Coordinates of C-alpha atoms in Angstrom, one line a residue:
Chain A
M4 CA 150.2 117.8 83.4
R5 CA 150.6 120.3 85.8
S6 CA 151.8 119.6 89.6
F7 CA 151.1 121.7 92.6
Q8 CA 151.5 122.3 96.5
R9 CA 149.1 123.4 98.3
N10 CA 148.7 124.6 101.4
F11 CA 145.1 125.5 102.2
S12 CA 142.7 126.9 104.7
V13 CA 138.9 126.2 105.7
S14 CA 138.3 129.6 107.5
P15 CA 135.3 132.3 106.2
S16 CA 137.6 134.7 106.2
C17 CA 139.7 133.3 103.3
P18 CA 137.7 131.1 101.0
L19 CA 138.5 128.1 98.9
L20 CA 140.3 129.9 95.0
P21 CA 139.0 128.8 92.5
L22 CA 140.7 126.8 89.6
Q23 CA 140.5 125.5 86.2
L24 CA 139.4 122.4 84.9
P25 CA 142.6 120.3 83.4
S26 CA 142.1 120.5 79.8
P27 CA 141.0 117.3 78.8
M28 CA 145.0 116.0 77.7
E29 CA 146.0 117.2 81.4
T30 CA 146.4 116.0 84.6
H31 CA 146.2 118.5 87.6
V32 CA 148.7 116.9 90.3
W33 CA 147.8 118.5 94.3
F34 CA 150.2 117.3 96.9
V35 CA 150.7 118.3 101.1
L36 CA 153.3 117.6 103.2
P37 CA 151.7 115.9 106.5
A38 CA 154.6 117.5 108.5
E39 CA 153.6 120.9 107.2
F40 CA 150.4 120.8 109.3
K41 CA 150.9 121.3 112.8
S42 CA 148.4 123.2 114.1
V43 CA 145.6 121.4 115.9
S44 CA 142.8 123.5 115.6
L45 CA 143.3 123.4 111.5
L46 CA 143.3 119.5 111.8
N47 CA 140.2 120.0 113.6
Q48 CA 138.6 122.4 111.3
Y49 CA 139.3 119.6 108.4
M50 CA 138.0 117.2 110.2
E51 CA 134.9 119.1 109.7
L52 CA 134.8 119.0 106.4
L53 CA 134.3 115.2 106.2
S54 CA 132.1 113.2 106.0
P55 CA 130.7 110.5 108.6
C56 CA 132.2 107.6 107.6
E57 CA 135.8 109.4 106.4
K58 CA 135.7 110.7 110.4
E59 CA 134.7 107.4 111.1
N60 CA 137.5 104.9 108.7
V61 CA 140.2 108.3 110.1
L62 CA 139.6 107.5 113.8
T63 CA 139.9 103.9 113.3
M64 CA 143.8 104.2 112.2
R65 CA 145.8 103.1 114.9
G66 CA 147.7 106.4 116.4
D67 CA 148.3 110.2 115.3
Q68 CA 150.2 110.6 112.6
L69 CA 148.1 107.8 110.8
Q70 CA 145.0 109.6 111.8
K71 CA 146.4 112.7 110.3
R72 CA 147.5 111.3 107.5
A73 CA 143.9 109.5 106.7
L74 CA 142.5 113.2 107.1
L75 CA 144.8 115.4 105.2
A76 CA 144.3 113.1 102.5
R77 CA 140.8 113.6 102.3
A78 CA 140.4 117.1 102.7
L79 CA 142.6 117.3 100.2
V80 CA 140.9 115.6 98.2
R81 CA 137.6 117.6 99.4
T82 CA 139.0 120.7 98.8
T83 CA 140.6 120.4 95.3
I84 CA 137.5 118.8 94.2
A85 CA 135.2 121.9 95.1
R86 CA 137.9 124.2 94.0
Y87 CA 136.9 123.3 90.3
Q88 CA 133.9 125.0 90.1
I89 CA 131.9 122.8 87.5
N90 CA 129.6 125.6 86.4
N91 CA 130.7 128.3 88.3
H92 CA 128.7 127.2 91.3
V93 CA 131.0 127.8 94.6
I94 CA 131.0 124.4 96.1
D95 CA 131.0 123.7 99.7
P96 CA 133.7 120.8 100.3
R97 CA 131.7 119.3 102.8
S98 CA 128.8 119.0 100.1
L99 CA 130.8 116.4 97.9
K100 CA 129.5 112.9 97.7
F101 CA 131.5 109.6 96.9
R102 CA 131.3 106.4 96.0
K103 CA 132.8 103.2 95.2
N104 CA 132.9 102.0 92.3
V105 CA 132.0 97.8 91.7
H106 CA 135.8 97.1 91.9
G107 CA 136.0 100.0 94.9
K108 CA 137.8 102.4 93.7
P109 CA 136.2 105.7 94.4
E110 CA 134.3 108.0 92.3
L111 CA 132.8 111.7 93.0
V112 CA 129.2 111.9 92.4
W113 CA 127.2 114.4 91.0
K114 CA 123.0 114.4 92.1
S115 CA 120.9 114.8 88.9
D116 CA 117.6 114.9 88.6
D117 CA 117.2 111.2 88.2
G118 CA 120.1 109.8 90.9
Q119 CA 123.3 109.9 91.2
C120 CA 125.8 109.8 88.3
P121 CA 129.3 109.4 88.0
S122 CA 130.8 113.2 87.5
P123 CA 133.5 113.8 84.3
L124 CA 135.8 114.9 87.1
H125 CA 138.2 111.6 87.8
F126 CA 140.6 112.3 90.7
N127 CA 143.0 109.5 92.1
I128 CA 144.8 109.4 95.1
S129 CA 148.0 108.0 96.7
H130 CA 150.1 108.6 100.0
T131 CA 153.4 107.9 101.6
S132 CA 154.5 108.5 105.7
S133 CA 155.3 112.0 104.1
L134 CA 153.3 113.0 101.2
I135 CA 149.9 113.0 99.7
A136 CA 149.0 113.7 96.5
C137 CA 145.8 114.1 94.7
G138 CA 145.3 113.8 90.1
V139 CA 142.5 115.4 88.3
T140 CA 141.4 114.9 85.3
V141 CA 138.3 115.9 83.3
N142 CA 136.7 112.3 81.8
S143 CA 140.0 110.4 81.7
P144 CA 140.3 107.4 84.4
I145 CA 143.2 108.3 85.9
G146 CA 146.1 106.3 88.9
I147 CA 148.7 107.9 90.8
D148 CA 151.4 106.1 92.4
V149 CA 153.7 108.1 94.5
E150 CA 156.8 106.5 96.9
E151 CA 159.6 107.7 98.7
K152 CA 162.8 108.2 96.3
Q153 CA 164.5 106.0 99.5
R154 CA 162.2 103.9 100.1
K155 CA 163.9 100.3 101.3
I156 CA 162.1 96.8 100.7
K157 CA 163.2 94.2 103.4
N158 CA 162.8 91.6 100.7
N159 CA 165.8 91.1 98.2
I160 CA 165.2 93.3 95.4
L161 CA 165.4 90.9 92.5
A162 CA 163.4 87.6 94.5
F163 CA 160.9 90.4 94.8
A164 CA 161.1 91.1 90.9
R165 CA 160.8 87.4 89.9
R166 CA 158.0 87.1 92.3
Y167 CA 156.1 89.7 91.1
F168 CA 157.3 91.4 87.9
S169 CA 157.3 90.3 84.4
L170 CA 160.3 88.6 82.6
Y171 CA 160.9 91.6 81.3
E172 CA 161.5 93.7 83.7
V173 CA 163.4 91.2 85.7
E174 CA 165.7 91.6 83.2
H175 CA 165.8 95.6 82.7
L176 CA 166.0 95.2 86.4
S177 CA 168.9 92.4 86.8
M178 CA 170.6 93.9 84.2
I179 CA 171.4 97.2 86.9
S180 CA 174.8 96.7 88.5
D181 CA 175.4 99.9 90.5
S182 CA 172.8 98.2 93.7
E183 CA 171.7 101.9 94.6
V184 CA 170.7 102.5 91.0
Q185 CA 168.5 99.1 90.8
R186 CA 166.8 100.5 93.9
Q187 CA 166.0 103.3 92.5
E188 CA 164.9 101.7 89.3
F189 CA 162.7 99.5 91.2
V190 CA 160.7 102.3 93.1
K191 CA 160.1 104.4 90.0
L192 CA 158.5 100.9 88.3
W193 CA 156.6 99.4 91.2
T194 CA 154.6 102.8 91.1
L195 CA 153.9 103.3 87.3
K196 CA 152.7 98.9 87.8
E197 CA 150.2 100.6 90.4
A198 CA 149.9 104.0 88.8
Y199 CA 148.5 101.9 85.6
V200 CA 146.2 99.2 88.2
K201 CA 145.0 102.3 89.8
A202 CA 143.5 103.3 86.9
L203 CA 142.5 100.6 85.5
G204 CA 140.4 100.9 88.5
R205 CA 139.5 97.2 88.8
G206 CA 141.2 95.9 91.7
F207 CA 145.0 94.8 92.0
S208 CA 143.7 91.1 90.7
A209 CA 142.3 92.6 87.5
A210 CA 146.0 93.3 86.0
P211 CA 148.2 90.9 88.6
F212 CA 151.2 92.8 87.9
K213 CA 153.2 89.3 86.5
T214 CA 150.9 89.6 83.7
F215 CA 151.7 93.3 82.0
T216 CA 155.2 95.0 81.4
I217 CA 156.1 98.7 81.5
R218 CA 158.6 99.6 79.7
V219 CA 160.7 102.8 79.6
K220 CA 163.0 103.0 76.8
D221 CA 164.1 105.4 74.8
A222 CA 162.3 106.5 71.8
T223 CA 164.8 108.3 69.9
N224 CA 168.2 109.6 70.7
S225 CA 167.0 113.2 71.6
G226 CA 166.1 112.0 75.3
A227 CA 162.5 111.6 75.3
F228 CA 161.1 108.7 77.0
E229 CA 158.3 106.3 76.3
V230 CA 156.6 104.4 78.9
A231 CA 154.4 102.3 77.3
V232 CA 152.1 98.8 79.0
E233 CA 152.3 95.3 77.2
S234 CA 150.0 93.3 79.0
S235 CA 150.7 89.3 78.2
D236 CA 147.1 88.6 79.2
H237 CA 145.0 91.1 76.7
P238 CA 147.4 92.2 74.4
E239 CA 144.6 93.3 72.3
S240 CA 142.5 95.4 74.5
L241 CA 144.1 97.0 77.9
T242 CA 147.7 98.2 76.7
N243 CA 146.7 100.7 73.8
N244 CA 145.5 103.2 75.2
W245 CA 146.7 104.7 78.3
Q246 CA 149.5 106.8 78.8
F247 CA 152.1 107.9 81.7
G248 CA 154.3 110.6 83.5
L249 CA 157.3 109.3 86.1
F250 CA 158.4 112.4 87.7
E251 CA 160.1 113.8 91.2
L252 CA 157.5 115.7 93.6
A253 CA 159.3 117.6 96.4
S254 CA 162.5 116.3 95.9
S255 CA 161.6 113.8 98.4
H256 CA 159.4 111.4 96.5
Y257 CA 159.0 109.5 93.1
A258 CA 155.7 109.5 91.6
S259 CA 153.8 108.1 88.7
I260 CA 150.5 109.3 86.7
C261 CA 148.7 106.6 85.0
M262 CA 145.8 108.1 82.1
E263 CA 143.9 107.1 79.1
K264 CA 145.0 108.5 76.4
D265 CA 143.0 110.7 74.2
K266 CA 141.3 108.3 71.3
T267 CA 140.7 111.5 68.6
S268 CA 144.1 112.7 69.6
D269 CA 147.2 111.4 67.5
V270 CA 148.8 108.8 69.4
A271 CA 152.6 110.9 69.2
M272 CA 150.9 113.8 71.4
R273 CA 152.4 114.5 74.4
V274 CA 151.3 117.4 76.7
P275 CA 154.1 119.9 77.6
M276 CA 154.4 119.9 81.7
R277 CA 153.4 123.6 82.2
L278 CA 153.2 124.7 85.9
T279 CA 151.2 128.1 87.0
N280 CA 151.7 131.1 89.3
T281 CA 148.7 130.8 91.2
E282 CA 149.3 129.4 94.4
K283 CA 151.9 130.9 96.7
R284 CA 154.1 128.3 97.3
L285 CA 154.1 127.1 94.0
L286 CA 157.7 128.8 93.0
Q287 CA 159.1 127.6 96.1
S288 CA 157.9 123.5 94.2
C289 CA 158.0 124.5 90.7
N290 CA 161.8 123.2 91.0
R291 CA 161.2 120.3 93.3
I292 CA 159.5 119.0 90.4
L293 CA 161.5 117.1 87.8
P294 CA 160.3 115.6 85.0
V295 CA 161.5 111.5 84.6
A296 CA 159.4 110.1 81.9
G297 CA 156.6 110.1 79.5
F298 CA 156.6 114.1 78.8
Chain B
M21 CA 156.9 78.1 119.7
A22 CA 156.2 75.4 122.8
A23 CA 152.5 74.7 123.6
S24 CA 153.2 73.6 127.2
T25 CA 150.7 74.5 129.6
N26 CA 152.2 77.8 130.4
S27 CA 151.7 79.0 126.9
L28 CA 148.8 78.1 126.2
I29 CA 147.7 80.5 129.1
S30 CA 149.2 83.3 127.7
M31 CA 148.3 82.6 124.2
Q32 CA 144.4 82.8 125.5
S33 CA 145.3 86.4 127.0
R34 CA 146.7 87.4 123.8
S35 CA 143.9 86.3 121.8
G36 CA 140.9 86.9 123.9
M37 CA 138.2 86.0 121.3
A38 CA 139.9 82.9 120.6
A39 CA 139.4 81.9 124.0
S40 CA 136.8 79.5 124.6
R41 CA 138.0 77.3 121.6
I42 CA 141.2 77.5 123.2
C43 CA 139.5 75.2 126.4
S44 CA 137.9 72.7 123.8
L45 CA 141.6 71.5 122.8
K46 CA 143.7 68.8 125.2
P47 CA 147.0 71.1 126.0
V48 CA 149.5 69.2 123.6
S49 CA 152.9 69.5 123.9
L50 CA 154.4 70.8 120.7
S51 CA 158.2 71.6 119.9
N52 CA 159.7 72.7 116.7
Q53 CA 162.8 70.6 116.0
G54 CA 163.4 72.9 112.9
R55 CA 160.2 71.6 110.9
S56 CA 157.5 74.2 110.4
F57 CA 155.3 75.1 113.4
L58 CA 152.1 74.7 111.4
S59 CA 152.7 71.2 109.8
F60 CA 153.8 69.6 113.3
G61 CA 150.6 70.1 114.4
F62 CA 148.1 69.0 112.1
R63 CA 150.2 65.6 111.8
S64 CA 150.8 64.7 115.7
M65 CA 148.1 65.6 117.3
P66 CA 146.1 63.3 119.2
A67 CA 142.9 61.8 117.8
R68 CA 140.9 62.8 120.4
S69 CA 141.7 66.3 120.4
L70 CA 139.6 69.0 118.8
R71 CA 139.9 70.1 115.1
V72 CA 139.0 74.3 115.0
S73 CA 137.6 73.8 111.4
C74 CA 137.4 77.7 110.4
A75 CA 140.2 80.2 111.7
A76 CA 143.1 79.9 112.1
K77 CA 145.0 78.9 115.3
P78 CA 146.4 81.5 117.6
E79 CA 149.5 80.0 116.3
T80 CA 148.8 80.9 113.0
V81 CA 147.8 84.8 113.9
E82 CA 151.1 85.5 116.6
K83 CA 153.5 84.7 113.8
V84 CA 151.2 86.7 111.0
C85 CA 151.4 89.9 114.2
E86 CA 155.3 89.4 114.0
I87 CA 156.2 89.3 110.0
V88 CA 152.9 92.5 110.1
K89 CA 155.6 93.8 112.3
K90 CA 158.9 93.6 111.2
Q91 CA 157.4 94.6 107.9
L92 CA 155.8 98.0 109.2
A93 CA 158.5 98.6 111.3
L94 CA 156.0 99.4 114.2
A95 CA 156.9 100.8 117.8
E96 CA 157.3 97.9 120.6
G97 CA 154.4 97.5 122.0
T98 CA 152.2 98.3 119.3
P99 CA 149.0 96.2 120.1
V100 CA 148.6 94.2 117.1
N101 CA 145.8 91.4 117.1
G102 CA 143.8 89.4 114.7
E103 CA 141.6 92.3 114.3
S104 CA 143.9 94.6 112.6
K105 CA 143.0 96.0 109.6
F106 CA 146.7 96.3 107.6
S107 CA 145.3 99.1 106.0
A108 CA 145.2 100.9 110.0
L109 CA 148.4 99.8 110.9
G110 CA 149.4 102.2 107.9
A111 CA 150.9 99.6 105.2
D112 CA 150.3 99.9 101.8
S113 CA 150.1 98.1 98.8
L114 CA 154.0 97.5 98.7
D115 CA 154.1 96.7 102.5
T116 CA 151.1 94.5 101.6
V117 CA 153.1 92.6 99.1
E118 CA 156.0 92.1 100.9
I119 CA 153.8 91.0 103.4
V120 CA 152.2 88.2 101.3
M121 CA 156.2 87.5 100.3
G122 CA 157.5 86.9 103.5
L123 CA 154.3 85.2 104.7
E124 CA 155.1 82.8 101.8
E125 CA 158.2 82.1 102.6
A126 CA 157.8 81.6 106.4
F127 CA 154.5 78.7 105.4
G128 CA 156.0 77.9 102.4
I129 CA 152.6 78.8 100.4
S130 CA 152.3 80.3 97.2
V131 CA 148.8 82.9 97.6
E132 CA 147.1 83.9 94.2
E133 CA 146.7 87.7 93.2
E134 CA 142.7 87.6 93.9
S135 CA 143.2 86.1 97.3
A136 CA 146.0 88.5 98.4
Q137 CA 143.6 91.2 97.5
S138 CA 141.2 90.0 100.2
I139 CA 143.1 89.9 103.2
A140 CA 142.5 92.8 105.2
T141 CA 143.2 91.6 108.9
V142 CA 145.6 89.8 110.4
Q143 CA 143.3 87.5 110.9
D144 CA 142.2 86.7 107.2
A145 CA 145.6 86.3 106.2
A146 CA 145.9 83.6 109.0
D147 CA 143.0 81.6 107.5
L148 CA 144.0 81.7 103.7
I149 CA 147.2 81.0 105.5
E150 CA 145.7 77.7 107.2
K151 CA 143.5 77.0 104.2
L152 CA 146.7 76.7 101.9
V153 CA 148.7 74.9 104.1
E154 CA 145.6 72.6 104.4
K155 CA 145.6 71.8 100.7
K156 CA 149.6 71.4 100.7
D157 CA 149.2 68.3 103.4

């Protein structure tokens, strides 16, 4: 898994730099921090990249901050995907077409001779008020969820867990005596569960949180962690195909990724996390990305 | 929340779209004697009052708005009404689940995941709540 912080510009004098596609077992994660985008004229430029439908959606958000966030999310998706030039064609971010699958999950479409077909490029986004992330894979459904490390919930954590999480997860949380550590583990668990449901792409009700368990366990004493999902409803069908990664972004967020395992490869294979040096912001963000589990 | 004539008028101005329905209801004086407002209302309305069937009562919508505002820590004076979409107010999935939990506690109901997923606006939530409360009674 590779993770990069974006700063992107769209003026004609500074065209989008092309990117190499993720390899089959790889996820690329791109993220931006809304606070760093202050220029109104720049935001207006980004607005021009959006489809009429997306523009309308941005404008229904209540207030400037929420509008900016919605705008940056779409701009991030469009410019990021446009850079993965399939077959070396330069792609205008404006030209990308999206649709929702039958369950409402957004996906990219390619125009083909007989209409539209889903693209081999998969993506998923997640955001908080201070960070927007977009994960990209090739030929694998992907789910991503980000959450501020400091996120506090209004309800009591165990009451919330008893209502929404599985028995095992409630036990795991209730065994943590330090309330701050418990809160952190809760937030991590939430992002893992969300990422799984988003990767499945069938909506919250297709995999109610109570019906599956995420286990973060120390596989061997080497300190490597294993994140696995077990479903009480469909023990055979849903669960063996997915792999997870949990990491920190920009020192402020937990991020979880869930993607389909490559069925042809060894189940025990792990994707090494490597960071490349192509973005000028990258050196800064290198030390902001900390693998927590799943690598 | 007592519904004297005064407060009925103020409810009218807050949720304008329901105004025509309120007019057909006789003002009923209700007081909350430590019971949930909704269940008290269902049981004690005089027979000749018109009971609105499909959409939720303004009081329910109001209560949902309160819970939403608290969960999302919205600034004082942020307009929230029946038409407000949770996502447009900045609610993420964790907020939405917390809101549903808050509604369950406030109204003494239990919301299935499938139903929770279909809630997009405050009005949706209020309608679902009244349906579930009615089933309870």
